[in-house]
mmCIF file with all atom_site columns, C-alpha atoms in Angstrom:
data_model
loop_
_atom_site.group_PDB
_atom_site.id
_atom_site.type_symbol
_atom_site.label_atom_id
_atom_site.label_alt_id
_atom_site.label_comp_id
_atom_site.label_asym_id
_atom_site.label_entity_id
_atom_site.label_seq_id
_atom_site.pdbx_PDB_ins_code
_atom_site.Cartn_x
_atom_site.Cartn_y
_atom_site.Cartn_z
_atom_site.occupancy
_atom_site.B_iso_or_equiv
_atom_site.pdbx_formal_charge
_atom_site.auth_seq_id
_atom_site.auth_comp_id
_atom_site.auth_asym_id
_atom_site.auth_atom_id
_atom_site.pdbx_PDB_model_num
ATOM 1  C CA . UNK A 1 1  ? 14.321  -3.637  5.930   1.00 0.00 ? 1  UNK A CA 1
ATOM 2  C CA . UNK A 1 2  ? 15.219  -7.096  7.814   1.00 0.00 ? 2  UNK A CA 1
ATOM 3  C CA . UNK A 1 3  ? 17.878  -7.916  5.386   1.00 0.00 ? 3  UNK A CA 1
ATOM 4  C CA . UNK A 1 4  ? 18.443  -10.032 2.208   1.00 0.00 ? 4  UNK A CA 1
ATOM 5  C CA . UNK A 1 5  ? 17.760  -8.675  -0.912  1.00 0.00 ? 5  UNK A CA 1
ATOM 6  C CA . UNK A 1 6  ? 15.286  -5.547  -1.378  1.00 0.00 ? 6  UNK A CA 1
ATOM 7  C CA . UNK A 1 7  ? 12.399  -5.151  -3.871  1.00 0.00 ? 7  UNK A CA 1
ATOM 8  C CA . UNK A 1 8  ? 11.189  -1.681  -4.360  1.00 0.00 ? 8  UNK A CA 1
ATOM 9  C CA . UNK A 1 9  ? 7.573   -0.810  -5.440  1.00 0.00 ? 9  UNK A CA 1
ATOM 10 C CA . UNK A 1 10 ? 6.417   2.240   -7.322  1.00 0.00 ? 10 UNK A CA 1
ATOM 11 C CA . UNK A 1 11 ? 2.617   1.857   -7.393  1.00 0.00 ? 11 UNK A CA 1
ATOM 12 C CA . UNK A 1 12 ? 0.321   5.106   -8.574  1.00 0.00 ? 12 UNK A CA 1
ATOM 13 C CA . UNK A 1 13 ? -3.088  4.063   -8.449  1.00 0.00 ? 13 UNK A CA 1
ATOM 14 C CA . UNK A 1 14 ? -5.454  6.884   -10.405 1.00 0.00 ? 14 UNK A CA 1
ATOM 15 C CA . UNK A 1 15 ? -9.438  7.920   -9.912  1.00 0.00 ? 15 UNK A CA 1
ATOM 16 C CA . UNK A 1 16 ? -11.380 7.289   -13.255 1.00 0.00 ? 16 UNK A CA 1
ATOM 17 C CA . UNK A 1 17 ? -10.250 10.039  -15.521 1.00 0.00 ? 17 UNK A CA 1
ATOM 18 C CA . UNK A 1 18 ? -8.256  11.276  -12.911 1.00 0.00 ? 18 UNK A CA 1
ATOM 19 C CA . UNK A 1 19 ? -11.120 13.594  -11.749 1.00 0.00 ? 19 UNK A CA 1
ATOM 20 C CA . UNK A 1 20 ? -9.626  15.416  -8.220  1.00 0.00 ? 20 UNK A CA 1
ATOM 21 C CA . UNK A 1 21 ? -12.211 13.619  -5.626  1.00 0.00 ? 21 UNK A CA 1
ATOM 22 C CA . UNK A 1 22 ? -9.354  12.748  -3.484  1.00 0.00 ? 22 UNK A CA 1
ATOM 23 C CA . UNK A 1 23 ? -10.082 15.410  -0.366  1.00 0.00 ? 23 UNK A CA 1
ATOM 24 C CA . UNK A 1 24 ? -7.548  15.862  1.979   1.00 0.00 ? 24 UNK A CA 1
ATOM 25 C CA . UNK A 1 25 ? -9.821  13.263  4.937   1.00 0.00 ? 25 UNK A CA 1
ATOM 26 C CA . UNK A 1 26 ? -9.698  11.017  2.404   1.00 0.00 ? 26 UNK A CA 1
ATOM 27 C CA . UNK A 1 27 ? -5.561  11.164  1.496   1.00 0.00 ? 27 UNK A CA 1
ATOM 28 C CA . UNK A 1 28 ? -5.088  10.891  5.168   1.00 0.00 ? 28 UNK A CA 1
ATOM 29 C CA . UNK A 1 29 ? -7.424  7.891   5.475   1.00 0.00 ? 29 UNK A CA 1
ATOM 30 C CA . UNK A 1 30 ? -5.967  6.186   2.208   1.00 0.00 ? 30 UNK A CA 1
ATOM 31 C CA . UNK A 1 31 ? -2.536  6.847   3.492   1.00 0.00 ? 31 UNK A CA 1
ATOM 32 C CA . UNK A 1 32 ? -3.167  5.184   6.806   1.00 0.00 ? 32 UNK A CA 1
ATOM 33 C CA . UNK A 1 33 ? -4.835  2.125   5.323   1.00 0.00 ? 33 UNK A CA 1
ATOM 34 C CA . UNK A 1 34 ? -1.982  1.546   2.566   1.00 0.00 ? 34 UNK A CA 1
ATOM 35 C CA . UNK A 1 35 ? 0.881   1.758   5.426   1.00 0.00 ? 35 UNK A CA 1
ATOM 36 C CA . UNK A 1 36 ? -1.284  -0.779  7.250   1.00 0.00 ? 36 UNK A CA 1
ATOM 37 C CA . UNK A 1 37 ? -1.565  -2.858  4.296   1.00 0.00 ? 37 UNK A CA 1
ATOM 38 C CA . UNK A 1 38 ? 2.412   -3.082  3.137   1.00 0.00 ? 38 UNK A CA 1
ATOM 39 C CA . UNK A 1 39 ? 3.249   -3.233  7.041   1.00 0.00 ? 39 UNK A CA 1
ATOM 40 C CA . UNK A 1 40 ? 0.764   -6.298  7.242   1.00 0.00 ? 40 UNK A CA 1
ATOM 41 C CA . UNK A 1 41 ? 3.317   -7.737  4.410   1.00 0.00 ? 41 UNK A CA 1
ATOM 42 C CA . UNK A 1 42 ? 6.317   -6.876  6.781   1.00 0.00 ? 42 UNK A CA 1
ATOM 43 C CA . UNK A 1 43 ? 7.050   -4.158  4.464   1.00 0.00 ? 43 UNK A CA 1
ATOM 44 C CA . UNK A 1 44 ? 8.079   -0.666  4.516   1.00 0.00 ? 44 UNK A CA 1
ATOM 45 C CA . UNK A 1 45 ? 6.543   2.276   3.200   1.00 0.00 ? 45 UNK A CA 1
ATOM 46 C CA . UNK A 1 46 ? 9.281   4.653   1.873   1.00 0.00 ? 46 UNK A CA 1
ATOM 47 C CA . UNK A 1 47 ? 7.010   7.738   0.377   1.00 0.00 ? 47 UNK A CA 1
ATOM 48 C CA . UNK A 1 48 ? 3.475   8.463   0.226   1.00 0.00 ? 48 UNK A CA 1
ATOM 49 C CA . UNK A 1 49 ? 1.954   11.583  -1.436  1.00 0.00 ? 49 UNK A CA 1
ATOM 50 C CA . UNK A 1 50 ? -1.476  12.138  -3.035  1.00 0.00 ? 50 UNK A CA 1
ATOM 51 C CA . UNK A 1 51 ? -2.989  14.584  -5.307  1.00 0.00 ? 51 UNK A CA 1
ATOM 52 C CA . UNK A 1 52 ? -6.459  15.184  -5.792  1.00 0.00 ? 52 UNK A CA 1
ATOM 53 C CA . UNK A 1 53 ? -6.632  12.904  -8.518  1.00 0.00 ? 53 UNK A CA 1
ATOM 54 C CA . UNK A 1 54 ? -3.916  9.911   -7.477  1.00 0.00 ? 54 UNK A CA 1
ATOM 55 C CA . UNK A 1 55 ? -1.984  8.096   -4.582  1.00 0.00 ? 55 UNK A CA 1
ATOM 56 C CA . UNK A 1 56 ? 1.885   7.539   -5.517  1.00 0.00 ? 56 UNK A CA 1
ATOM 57 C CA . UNK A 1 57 ? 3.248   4.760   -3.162  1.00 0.00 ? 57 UNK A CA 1
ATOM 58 C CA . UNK A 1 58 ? 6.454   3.924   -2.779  1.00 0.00 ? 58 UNK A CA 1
ATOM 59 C CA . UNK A 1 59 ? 7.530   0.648   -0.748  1.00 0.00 ? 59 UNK A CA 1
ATOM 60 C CA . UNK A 1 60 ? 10.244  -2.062  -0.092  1.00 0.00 ? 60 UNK A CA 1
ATOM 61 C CA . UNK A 1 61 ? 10.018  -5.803  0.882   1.00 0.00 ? 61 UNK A CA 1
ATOM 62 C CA . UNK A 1 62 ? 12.632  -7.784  0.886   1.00 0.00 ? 62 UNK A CA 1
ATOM 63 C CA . UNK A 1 63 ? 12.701  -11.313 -0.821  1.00 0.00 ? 63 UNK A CA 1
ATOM 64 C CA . UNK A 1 64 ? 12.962  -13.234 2.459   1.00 0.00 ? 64 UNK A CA 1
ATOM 65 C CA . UNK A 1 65 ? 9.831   -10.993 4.152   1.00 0.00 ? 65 UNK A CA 1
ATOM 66 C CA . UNK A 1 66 ? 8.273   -12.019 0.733   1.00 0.00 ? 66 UNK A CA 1
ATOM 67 C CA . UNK A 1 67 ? 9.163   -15.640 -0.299  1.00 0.00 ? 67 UNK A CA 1
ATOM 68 C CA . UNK A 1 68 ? 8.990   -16.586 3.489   1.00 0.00 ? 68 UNK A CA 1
ATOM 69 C CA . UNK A 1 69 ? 6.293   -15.193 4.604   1.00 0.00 ? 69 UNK A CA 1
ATOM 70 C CA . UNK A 1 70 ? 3.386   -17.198 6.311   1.00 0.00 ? 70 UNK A CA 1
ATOM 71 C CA . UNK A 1 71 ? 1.193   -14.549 5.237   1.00 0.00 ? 71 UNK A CA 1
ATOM 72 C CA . UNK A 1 72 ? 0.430   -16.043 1.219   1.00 0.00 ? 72 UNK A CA 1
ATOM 73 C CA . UNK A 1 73 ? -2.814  -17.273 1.390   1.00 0.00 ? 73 UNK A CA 1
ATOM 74 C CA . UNK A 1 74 ? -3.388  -17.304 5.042   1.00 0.00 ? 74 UNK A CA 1
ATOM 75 C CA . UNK A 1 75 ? -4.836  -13.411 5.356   1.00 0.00 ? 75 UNK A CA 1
ATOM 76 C CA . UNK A 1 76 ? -8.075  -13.573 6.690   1.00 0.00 ? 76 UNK A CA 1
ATOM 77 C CA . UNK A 1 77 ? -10.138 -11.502 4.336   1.00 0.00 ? 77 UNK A CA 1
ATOM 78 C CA . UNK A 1 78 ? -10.913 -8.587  7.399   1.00 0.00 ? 78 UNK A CA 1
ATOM 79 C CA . UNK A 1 79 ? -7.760  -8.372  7.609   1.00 0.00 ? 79 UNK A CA 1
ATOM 80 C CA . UNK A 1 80 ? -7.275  -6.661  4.241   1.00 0.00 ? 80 UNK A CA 1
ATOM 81 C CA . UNK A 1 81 ? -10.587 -5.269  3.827   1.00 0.00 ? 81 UNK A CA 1
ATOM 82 C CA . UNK A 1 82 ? -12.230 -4.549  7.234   1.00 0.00 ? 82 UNK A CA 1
ATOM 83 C CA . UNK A 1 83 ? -16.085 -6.297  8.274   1.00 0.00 ? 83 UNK A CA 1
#
């Protein structure tokens, strides 16, 4: 992290029911695009796993990479979710 105070994020984001359609081209590809995503946010992802069923995410900002950021409300929309 760049320094200042860190904020840690546990996120686990789950298919409906938790049904395992999570193949393992599909973990890789959701694994790139969340790294992307947090690094876009000058964050850091710390651990990344997924099951056929969820994606556990673990990441750190800090509050000056947050509350500074030029980012808010200036990401183009492609930006976060492609053309």
């Amino acid at each position: 992290s760049q320094g200042g105070c860190e904020l840690r994020y546990s996120i686990v984001l789950v298919t409906e029911y938790r049904r395992p359609v999570i193949t393992s081209e599909a973990a890789e590809h959701l694994k790139k695009e969340y790294c992307r995503l947090v690094e876009m946010f000058d964050g850091e992802v710390i651990e990344i796993e997924t099951d056929l069923g969820h994606v556990h995410i673990l990441a750190a900002f800090t509050i000056i990479a947050l509350l500074g950021s030029h980012y808010w409300g200036q990401v183009p929309y492609t930006a976060v979710y492609g053309t």
